GROMACS .gro file of C-alpha atoms in nm:
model
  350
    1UNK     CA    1   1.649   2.803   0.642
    2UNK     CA    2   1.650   2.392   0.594
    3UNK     CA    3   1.350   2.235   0.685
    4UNK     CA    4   1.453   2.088   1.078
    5UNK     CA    5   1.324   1.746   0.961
    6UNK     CA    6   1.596   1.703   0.736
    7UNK     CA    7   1.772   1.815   1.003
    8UNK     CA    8   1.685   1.524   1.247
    9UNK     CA    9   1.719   1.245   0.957
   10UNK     CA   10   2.025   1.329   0.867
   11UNK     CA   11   2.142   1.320   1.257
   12UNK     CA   12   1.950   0.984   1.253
   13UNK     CA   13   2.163   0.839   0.948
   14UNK     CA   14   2.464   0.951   1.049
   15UNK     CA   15   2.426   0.791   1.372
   16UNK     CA   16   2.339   0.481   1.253
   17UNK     CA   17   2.747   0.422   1.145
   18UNK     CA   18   2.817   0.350   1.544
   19UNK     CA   19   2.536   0.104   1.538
   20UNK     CA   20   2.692  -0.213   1.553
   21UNK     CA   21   2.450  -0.426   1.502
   22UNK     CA   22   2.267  -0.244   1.238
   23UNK     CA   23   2.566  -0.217   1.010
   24UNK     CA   24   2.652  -0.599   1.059
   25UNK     CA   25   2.219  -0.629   0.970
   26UNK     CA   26   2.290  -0.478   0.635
   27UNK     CA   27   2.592  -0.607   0.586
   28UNK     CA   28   2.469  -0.975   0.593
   29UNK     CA   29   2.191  -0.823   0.345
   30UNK     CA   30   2.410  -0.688   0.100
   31UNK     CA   31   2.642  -1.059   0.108
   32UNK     CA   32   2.313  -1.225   0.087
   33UNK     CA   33   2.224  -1.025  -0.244
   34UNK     CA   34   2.571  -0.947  -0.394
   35UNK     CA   35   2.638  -1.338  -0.386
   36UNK     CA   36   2.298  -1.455  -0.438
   37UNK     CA   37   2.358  -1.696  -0.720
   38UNK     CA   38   2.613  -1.868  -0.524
   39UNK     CA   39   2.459  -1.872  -0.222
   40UNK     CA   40   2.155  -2.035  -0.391
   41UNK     CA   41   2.302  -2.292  -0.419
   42UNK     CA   42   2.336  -2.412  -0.110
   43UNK     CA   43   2.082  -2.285   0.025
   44UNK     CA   44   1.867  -2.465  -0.145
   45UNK     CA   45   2.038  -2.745  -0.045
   46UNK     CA   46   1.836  -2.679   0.320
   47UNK     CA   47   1.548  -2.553   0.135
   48UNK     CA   48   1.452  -2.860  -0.073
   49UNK     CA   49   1.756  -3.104   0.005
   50UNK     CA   50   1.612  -3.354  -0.241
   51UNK     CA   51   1.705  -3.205  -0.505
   52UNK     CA   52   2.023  -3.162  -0.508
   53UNK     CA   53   2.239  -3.209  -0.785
   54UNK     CA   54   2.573  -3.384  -0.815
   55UNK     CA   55   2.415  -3.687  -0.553
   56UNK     CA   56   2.321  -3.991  -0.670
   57UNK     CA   57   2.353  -4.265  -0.439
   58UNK     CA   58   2.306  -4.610  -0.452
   59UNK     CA   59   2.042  -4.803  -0.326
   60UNK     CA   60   2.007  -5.201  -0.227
   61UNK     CA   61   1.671  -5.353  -0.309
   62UNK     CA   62   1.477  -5.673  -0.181
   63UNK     CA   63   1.208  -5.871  -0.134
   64UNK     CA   64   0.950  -6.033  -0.330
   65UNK     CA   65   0.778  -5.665  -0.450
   66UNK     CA   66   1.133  -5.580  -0.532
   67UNK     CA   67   1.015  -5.491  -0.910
   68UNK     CA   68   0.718  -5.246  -0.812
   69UNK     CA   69   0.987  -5.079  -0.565
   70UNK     CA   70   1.254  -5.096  -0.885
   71UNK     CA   71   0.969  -4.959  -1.058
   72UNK     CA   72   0.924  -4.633  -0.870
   73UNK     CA   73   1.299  -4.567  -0.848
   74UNK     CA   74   1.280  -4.609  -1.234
   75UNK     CA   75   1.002  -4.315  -1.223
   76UNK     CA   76   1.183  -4.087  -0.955
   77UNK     CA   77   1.524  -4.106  -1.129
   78UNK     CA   78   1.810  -3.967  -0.955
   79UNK     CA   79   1.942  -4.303  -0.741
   80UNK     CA   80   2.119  -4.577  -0.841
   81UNK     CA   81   1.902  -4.947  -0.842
   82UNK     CA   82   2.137  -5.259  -0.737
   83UNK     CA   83   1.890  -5.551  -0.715
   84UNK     CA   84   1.959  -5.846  -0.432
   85UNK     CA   85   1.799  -6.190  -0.403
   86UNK     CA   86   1.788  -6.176   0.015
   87UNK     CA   87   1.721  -5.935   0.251
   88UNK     CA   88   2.031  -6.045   0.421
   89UNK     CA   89   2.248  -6.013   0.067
   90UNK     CA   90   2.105  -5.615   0.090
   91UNK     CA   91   2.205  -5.553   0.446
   92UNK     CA   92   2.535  -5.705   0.390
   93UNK     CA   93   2.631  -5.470   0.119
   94UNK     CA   94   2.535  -5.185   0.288
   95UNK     CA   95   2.710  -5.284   0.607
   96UNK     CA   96   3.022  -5.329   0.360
   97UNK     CA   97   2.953  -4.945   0.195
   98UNK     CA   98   2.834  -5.077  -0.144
   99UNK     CA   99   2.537  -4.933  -0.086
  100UNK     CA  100   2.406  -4.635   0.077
  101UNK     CA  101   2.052  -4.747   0.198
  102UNK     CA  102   1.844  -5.034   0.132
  103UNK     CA  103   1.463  -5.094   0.082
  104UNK     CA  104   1.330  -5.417   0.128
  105UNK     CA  105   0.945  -5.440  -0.014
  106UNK     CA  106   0.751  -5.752   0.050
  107UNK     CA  107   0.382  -5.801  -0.050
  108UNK     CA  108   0.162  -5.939   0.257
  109UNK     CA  109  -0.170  -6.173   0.255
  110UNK     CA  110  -0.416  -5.851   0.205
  111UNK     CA  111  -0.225  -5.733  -0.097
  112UNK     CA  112  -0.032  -5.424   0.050
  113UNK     CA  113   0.352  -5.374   0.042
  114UNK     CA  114   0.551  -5.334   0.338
  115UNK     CA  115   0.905  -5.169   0.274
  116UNK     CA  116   1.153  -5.145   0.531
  117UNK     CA  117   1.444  -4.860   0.511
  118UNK     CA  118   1.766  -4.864   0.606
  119UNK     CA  119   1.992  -4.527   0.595
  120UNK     CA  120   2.290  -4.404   0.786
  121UNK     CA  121   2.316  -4.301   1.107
  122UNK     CA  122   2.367  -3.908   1.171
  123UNK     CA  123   2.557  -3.908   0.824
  124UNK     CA  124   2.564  -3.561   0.629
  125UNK     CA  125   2.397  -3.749   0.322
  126UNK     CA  126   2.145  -3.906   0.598
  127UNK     CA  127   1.912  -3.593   0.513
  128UNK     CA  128   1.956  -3.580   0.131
  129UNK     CA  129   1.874  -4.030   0.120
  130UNK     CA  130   1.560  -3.969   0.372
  131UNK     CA  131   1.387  -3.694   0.081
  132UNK     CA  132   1.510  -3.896  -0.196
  133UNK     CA  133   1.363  -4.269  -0.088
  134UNK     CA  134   1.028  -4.043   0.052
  135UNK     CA  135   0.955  -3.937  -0.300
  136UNK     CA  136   1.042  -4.342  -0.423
  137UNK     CA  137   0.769  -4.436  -0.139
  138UNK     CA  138   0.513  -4.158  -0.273
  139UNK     CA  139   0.563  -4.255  -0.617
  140UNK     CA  140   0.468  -4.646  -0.534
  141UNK     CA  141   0.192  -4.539  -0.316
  142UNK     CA  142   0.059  -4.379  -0.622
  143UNK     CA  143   0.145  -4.715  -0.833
  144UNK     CA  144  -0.049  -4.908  -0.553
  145UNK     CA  145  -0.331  -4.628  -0.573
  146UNK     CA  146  -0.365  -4.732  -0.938
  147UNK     CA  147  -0.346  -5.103  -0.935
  148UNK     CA  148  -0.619  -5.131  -0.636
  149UNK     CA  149  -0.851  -4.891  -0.764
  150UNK     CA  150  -1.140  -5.108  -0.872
  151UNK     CA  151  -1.153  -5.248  -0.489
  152UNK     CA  152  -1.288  -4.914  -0.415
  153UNK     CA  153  -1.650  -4.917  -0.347
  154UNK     CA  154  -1.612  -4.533  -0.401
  155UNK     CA  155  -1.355  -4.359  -0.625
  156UNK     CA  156  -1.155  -4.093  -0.448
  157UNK     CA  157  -1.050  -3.818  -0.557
  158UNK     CA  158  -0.722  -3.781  -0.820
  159UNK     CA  159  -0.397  -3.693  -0.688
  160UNK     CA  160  -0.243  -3.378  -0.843
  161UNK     CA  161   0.014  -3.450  -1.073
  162UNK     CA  162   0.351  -3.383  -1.051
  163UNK     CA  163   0.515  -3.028  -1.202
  164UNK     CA  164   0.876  -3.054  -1.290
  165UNK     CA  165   0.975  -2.725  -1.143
  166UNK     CA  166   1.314  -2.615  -1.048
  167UNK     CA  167   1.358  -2.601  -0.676
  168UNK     CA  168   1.654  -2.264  -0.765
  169UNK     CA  169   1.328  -2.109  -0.897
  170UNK     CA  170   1.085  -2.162  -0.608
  171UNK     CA  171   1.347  -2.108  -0.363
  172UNK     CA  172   1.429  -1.753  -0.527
  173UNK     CA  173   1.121  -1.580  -0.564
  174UNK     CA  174   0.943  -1.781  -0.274
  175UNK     CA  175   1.176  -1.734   0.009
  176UNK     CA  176   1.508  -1.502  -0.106
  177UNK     CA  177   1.357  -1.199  -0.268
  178UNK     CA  178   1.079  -1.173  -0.001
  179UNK     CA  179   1.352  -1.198   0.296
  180UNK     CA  180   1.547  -0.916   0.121
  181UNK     CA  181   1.226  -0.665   0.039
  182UNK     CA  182   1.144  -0.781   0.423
  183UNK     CA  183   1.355  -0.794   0.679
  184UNK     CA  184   1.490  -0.425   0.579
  185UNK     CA  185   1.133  -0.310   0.670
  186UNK     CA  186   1.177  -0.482   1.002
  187UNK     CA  187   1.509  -0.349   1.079
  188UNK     CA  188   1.392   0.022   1.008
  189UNK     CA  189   1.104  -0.035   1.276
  190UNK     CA  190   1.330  -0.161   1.551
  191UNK     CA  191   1.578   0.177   1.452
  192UNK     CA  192   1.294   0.372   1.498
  193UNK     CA  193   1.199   0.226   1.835
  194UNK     CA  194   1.558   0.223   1.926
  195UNK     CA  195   1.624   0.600   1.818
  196UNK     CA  196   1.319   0.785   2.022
  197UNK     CA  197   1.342   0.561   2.319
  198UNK     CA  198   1.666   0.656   2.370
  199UNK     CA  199   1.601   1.027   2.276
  200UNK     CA  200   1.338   0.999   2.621
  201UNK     CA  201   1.555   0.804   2.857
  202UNK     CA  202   1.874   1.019   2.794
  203UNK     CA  203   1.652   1.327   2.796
  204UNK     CA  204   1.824   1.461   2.440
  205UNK     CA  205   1.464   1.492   2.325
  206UNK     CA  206   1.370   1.816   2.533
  207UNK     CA  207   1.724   1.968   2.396
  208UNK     CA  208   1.619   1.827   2.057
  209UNK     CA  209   1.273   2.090   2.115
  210UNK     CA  210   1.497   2.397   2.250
  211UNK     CA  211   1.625   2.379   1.848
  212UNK     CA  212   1.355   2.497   1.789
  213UNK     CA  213   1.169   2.174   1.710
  214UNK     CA  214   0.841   2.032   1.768
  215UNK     CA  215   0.747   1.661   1.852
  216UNK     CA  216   0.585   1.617   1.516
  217UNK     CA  217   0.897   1.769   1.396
  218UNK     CA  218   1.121   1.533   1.572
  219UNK     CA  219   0.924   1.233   1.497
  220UNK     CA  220   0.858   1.307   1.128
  221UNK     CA  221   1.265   1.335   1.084
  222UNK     CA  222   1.270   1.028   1.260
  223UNK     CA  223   1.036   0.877   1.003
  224UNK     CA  224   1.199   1.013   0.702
  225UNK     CA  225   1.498   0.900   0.780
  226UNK     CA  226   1.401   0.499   0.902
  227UNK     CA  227   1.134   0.448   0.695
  228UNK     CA  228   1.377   0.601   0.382
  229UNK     CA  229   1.632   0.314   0.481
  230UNK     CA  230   1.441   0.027   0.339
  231UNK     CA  231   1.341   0.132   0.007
  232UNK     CA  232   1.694   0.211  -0.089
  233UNK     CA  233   1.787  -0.103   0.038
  234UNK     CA  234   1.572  -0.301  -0.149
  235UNK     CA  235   1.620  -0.104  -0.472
  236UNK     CA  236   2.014  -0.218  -0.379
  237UNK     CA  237   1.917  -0.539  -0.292
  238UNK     CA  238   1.713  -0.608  -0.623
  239UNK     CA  239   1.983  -0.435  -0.795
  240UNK     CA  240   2.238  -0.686  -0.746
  241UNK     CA  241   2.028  -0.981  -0.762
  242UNK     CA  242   1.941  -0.859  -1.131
  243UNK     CA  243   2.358  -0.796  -1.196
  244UNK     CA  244   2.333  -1.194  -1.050
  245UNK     CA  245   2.132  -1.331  -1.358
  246UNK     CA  246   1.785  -1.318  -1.118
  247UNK     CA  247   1.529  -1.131  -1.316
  248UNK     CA  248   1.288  -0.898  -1.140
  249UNK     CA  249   1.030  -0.832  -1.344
  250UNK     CA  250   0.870  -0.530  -1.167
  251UNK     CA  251   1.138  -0.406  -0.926
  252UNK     CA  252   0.926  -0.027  -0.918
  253UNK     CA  253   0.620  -0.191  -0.757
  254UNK     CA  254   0.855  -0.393  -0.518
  255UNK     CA  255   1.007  -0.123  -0.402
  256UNK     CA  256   0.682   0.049  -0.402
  257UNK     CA  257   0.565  -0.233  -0.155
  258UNK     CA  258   0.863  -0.213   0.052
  259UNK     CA  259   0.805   0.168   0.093
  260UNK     CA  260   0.468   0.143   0.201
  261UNK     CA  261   0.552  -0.136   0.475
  262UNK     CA  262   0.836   0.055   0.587
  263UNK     CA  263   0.645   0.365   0.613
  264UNK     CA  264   0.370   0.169   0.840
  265UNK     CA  265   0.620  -0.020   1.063
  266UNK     CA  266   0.867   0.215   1.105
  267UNK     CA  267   0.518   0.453   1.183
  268UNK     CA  268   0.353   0.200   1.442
  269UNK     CA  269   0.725   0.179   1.608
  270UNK     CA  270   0.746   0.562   1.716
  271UNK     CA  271   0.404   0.528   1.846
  272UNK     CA  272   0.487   0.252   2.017
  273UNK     CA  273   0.851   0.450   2.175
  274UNK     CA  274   0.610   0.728   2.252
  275UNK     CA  275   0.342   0.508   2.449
  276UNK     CA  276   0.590   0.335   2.621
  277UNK     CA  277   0.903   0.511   2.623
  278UNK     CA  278   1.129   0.210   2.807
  279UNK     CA  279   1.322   0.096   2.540
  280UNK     CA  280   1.319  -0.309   2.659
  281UNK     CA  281   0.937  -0.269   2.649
  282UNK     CA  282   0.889  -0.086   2.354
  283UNK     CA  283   1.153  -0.337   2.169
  284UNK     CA  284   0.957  -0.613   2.345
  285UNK     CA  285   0.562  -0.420   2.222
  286UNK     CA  286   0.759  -0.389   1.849
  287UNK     CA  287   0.871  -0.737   1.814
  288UNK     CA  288   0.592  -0.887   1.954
  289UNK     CA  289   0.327  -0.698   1.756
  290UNK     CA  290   0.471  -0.712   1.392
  291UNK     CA  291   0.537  -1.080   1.415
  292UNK     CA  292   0.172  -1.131   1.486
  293UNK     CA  293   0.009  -0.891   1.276
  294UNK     CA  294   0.331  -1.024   0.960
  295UNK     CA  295   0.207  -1.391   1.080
  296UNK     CA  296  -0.212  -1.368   1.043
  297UNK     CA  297  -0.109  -1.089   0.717
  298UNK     CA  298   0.017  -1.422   0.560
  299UNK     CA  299  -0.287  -1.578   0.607
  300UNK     CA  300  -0.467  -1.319   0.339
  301UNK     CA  301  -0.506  -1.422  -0.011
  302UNK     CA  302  -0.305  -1.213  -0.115
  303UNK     CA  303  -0.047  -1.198   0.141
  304UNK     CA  304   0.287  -0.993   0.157
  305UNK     CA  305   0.538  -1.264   0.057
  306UNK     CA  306   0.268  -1.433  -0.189
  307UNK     CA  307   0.261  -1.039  -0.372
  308UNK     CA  308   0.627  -1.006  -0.328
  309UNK     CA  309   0.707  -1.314  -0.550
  310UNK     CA  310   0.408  -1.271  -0.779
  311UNK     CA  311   0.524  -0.891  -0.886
  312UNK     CA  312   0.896  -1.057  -0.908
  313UNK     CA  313   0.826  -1.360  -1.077
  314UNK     CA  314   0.567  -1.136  -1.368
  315UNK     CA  315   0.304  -1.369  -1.229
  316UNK     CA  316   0.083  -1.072  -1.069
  317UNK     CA  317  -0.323  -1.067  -1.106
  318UNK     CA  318  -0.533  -0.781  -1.050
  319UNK     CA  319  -0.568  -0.918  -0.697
  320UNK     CA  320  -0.208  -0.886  -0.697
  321UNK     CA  321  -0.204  -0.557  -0.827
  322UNK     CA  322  -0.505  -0.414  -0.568
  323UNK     CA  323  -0.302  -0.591  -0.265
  324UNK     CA  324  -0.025  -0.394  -0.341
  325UNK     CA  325  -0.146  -0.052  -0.382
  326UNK     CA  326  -0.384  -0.118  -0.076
  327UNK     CA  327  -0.060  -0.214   0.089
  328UNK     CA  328   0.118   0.160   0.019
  329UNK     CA  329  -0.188   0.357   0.102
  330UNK     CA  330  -0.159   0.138   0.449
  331UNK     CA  331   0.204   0.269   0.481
  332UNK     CA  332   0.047   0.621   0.427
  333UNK     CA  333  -0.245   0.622   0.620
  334UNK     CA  334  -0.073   0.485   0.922
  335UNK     CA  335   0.179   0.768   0.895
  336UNK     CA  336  -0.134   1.050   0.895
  337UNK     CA  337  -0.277   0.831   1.211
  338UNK     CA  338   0.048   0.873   1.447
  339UNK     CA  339   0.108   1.197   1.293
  340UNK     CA  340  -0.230   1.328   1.430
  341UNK     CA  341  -0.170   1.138   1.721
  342UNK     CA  342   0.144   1.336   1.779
  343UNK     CA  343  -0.031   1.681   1.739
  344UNK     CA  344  -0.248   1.619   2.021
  345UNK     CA  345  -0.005   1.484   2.211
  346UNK     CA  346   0.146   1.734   2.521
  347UNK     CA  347   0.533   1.682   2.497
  348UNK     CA  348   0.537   1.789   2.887
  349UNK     CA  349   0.424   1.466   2.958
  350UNK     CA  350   0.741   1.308   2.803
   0.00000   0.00000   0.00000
């Protein structure tokens, strides 16, 4: 005779094809990673929209600290100079379009330079020129640093220097891989929460015990069968953003990772149906919770995302490597915790 867990996961994953909203979940996922290196693309266009390629636009310049300003666009690259004798002579072209902004710089009595912006209105470059002409301001802040150094009384300290890094990169590893080794975790939790709750309210669990099946039984196929989801999706997931030209360089230990997250999510959101078996509340106590506990986790050294990108990028430390096998054994030791919960729990009470 099967084992009746199996039983209840496979009912669980079966059901899961009249979930709506689950199905639509993964199938944003699996867009997301099957089309990752297009998608990149513009995504990091919202990510880091000052570096994007393909836009260089043209900028008006005046005033009598015209040069330093020239000076720093010379440094930042990626914009087009177009020096004017008058303010007025700069404002006129870009009233006329010849021009997309304009910076006028003009040294006062103490020595500092004031520069004055001008950009479009509400324009879909408007976001693109603000980043750009920031990083031209930095750059001559850092010029002006220099120059009035020996006024100091007290040297501060030395800015950190610039690394030329590619924003595709950061945005990859940083953001893109951890969403996808992530948010299937999350997903599996609510499922979870969503499954048993309803199992109470529609009073299915009881017949689900007639089987025969215990509680633990039930909530161990219940387990198995959320907490399976999101390793296989991620394994997917990393799959195709490998086929994509993204290199993972240990997708085993993400996956790894993703197991033992799932396995303590998906864990904490049964306990949670079974504490408070009202579906809006428990949804409400599962939401709620993770997002805190996620939020202060990133606050760790070595947080979740931060190991997520270090084991993808080939970047990981022995902290690294400790965080993430402390972060399985959490998925398993939570699972033993609700587990023995469970056993002395009396299903009469449900």
């Amino acid at each position: 005779m099967s084992d009746p867990r199996f039983a209840v996961a496979r009912r669980e994953l079966a059901a899961l094809k009249s979930e709506k909203t689950i199905v639509l979940a993964l199938s944003i996922q699996l867009f997301i990673a099957a089309f990752s290196s297009f998608l990149v693309v513009g995504l990091v266009s919202l990510y880091d929209p000052g570096n994007v390629e393909g836009y260089t636009p043209s900028v008006g310049v005046a005033g009598n600290a015209s040069d330093d300003l020239g000076a720093a666009i010379d440094e930042v690259g990626g914009m087009a100079e177009t020096q004017y004798g008058s303010t007025g002579e700069a404002r006129a072209a870009f009233a006329d379009g010849r021009v997309d902004a304009t910076l006028v710089a003009n040294r006062t009595a103490n020595g500092t330079v004031q520069v004055t912006a001008t950009v479009p209105e509400e324009n879909l470059r408007t976001t693109v020129l603000i980043v750009k002409l920031r990083n031209v301001l930095e750059q001559l802040e850092r010029s002006e640093r220099d120059r009035l150094a020996d006024r100091l009384e007290r040297q501060p300290l030395d800015l950190p220097g610039r690394v030329a890094a590619s924003p595709y990169f950061s945005f990859t590893y940083t953001v893109l891989v951890p969403l996808l080794v992530f948010l299937p975790v999350f997903i599996s939790g609510s499922v979870a929460v969503d499954s048993l709750t309803e199992e109470v309210q529609q009073g299915t669990l009881e017949l689900l015990r007639v089987a025969p099946l215990s509680l633990g039984d039930v909530v161990d196929g219940k387990l198995l069968a959320a907490a399976g989801l999101a390793p296989a999706q991620v394994a997917l997931w990393l799959g195709l953003l490998s086929f994509n030209g993204t290199r993972i360089a240990h997708p085993v230990a993400l996956v790894a990772v993703g197991a033992g997250f799932s396995l303590a999510v998906v864990a904490v959101g049964l306990a949670i149906s079974l504490l408070a078996p009202d579906r809006r509340q428990a949804q409400l106590l599962y939401s709620s919770g993770i997002l805190l506990v996620f939020t202060a986790a990133t606050l760790l050294p070595a947080s979740p995302p931060n190991v997520v990108a270090k084991l993808a990028i080939g970047s990981a430390t022995t902290l690294t490597w400790t965080a993430a096998a402390g972060y399985v054994a959490l998925g398993v030791v939570t699972v033993a915790l609700v587990r023995a919960g469970v056993r002395r729990t009396n299903p009469e009470n449900l």
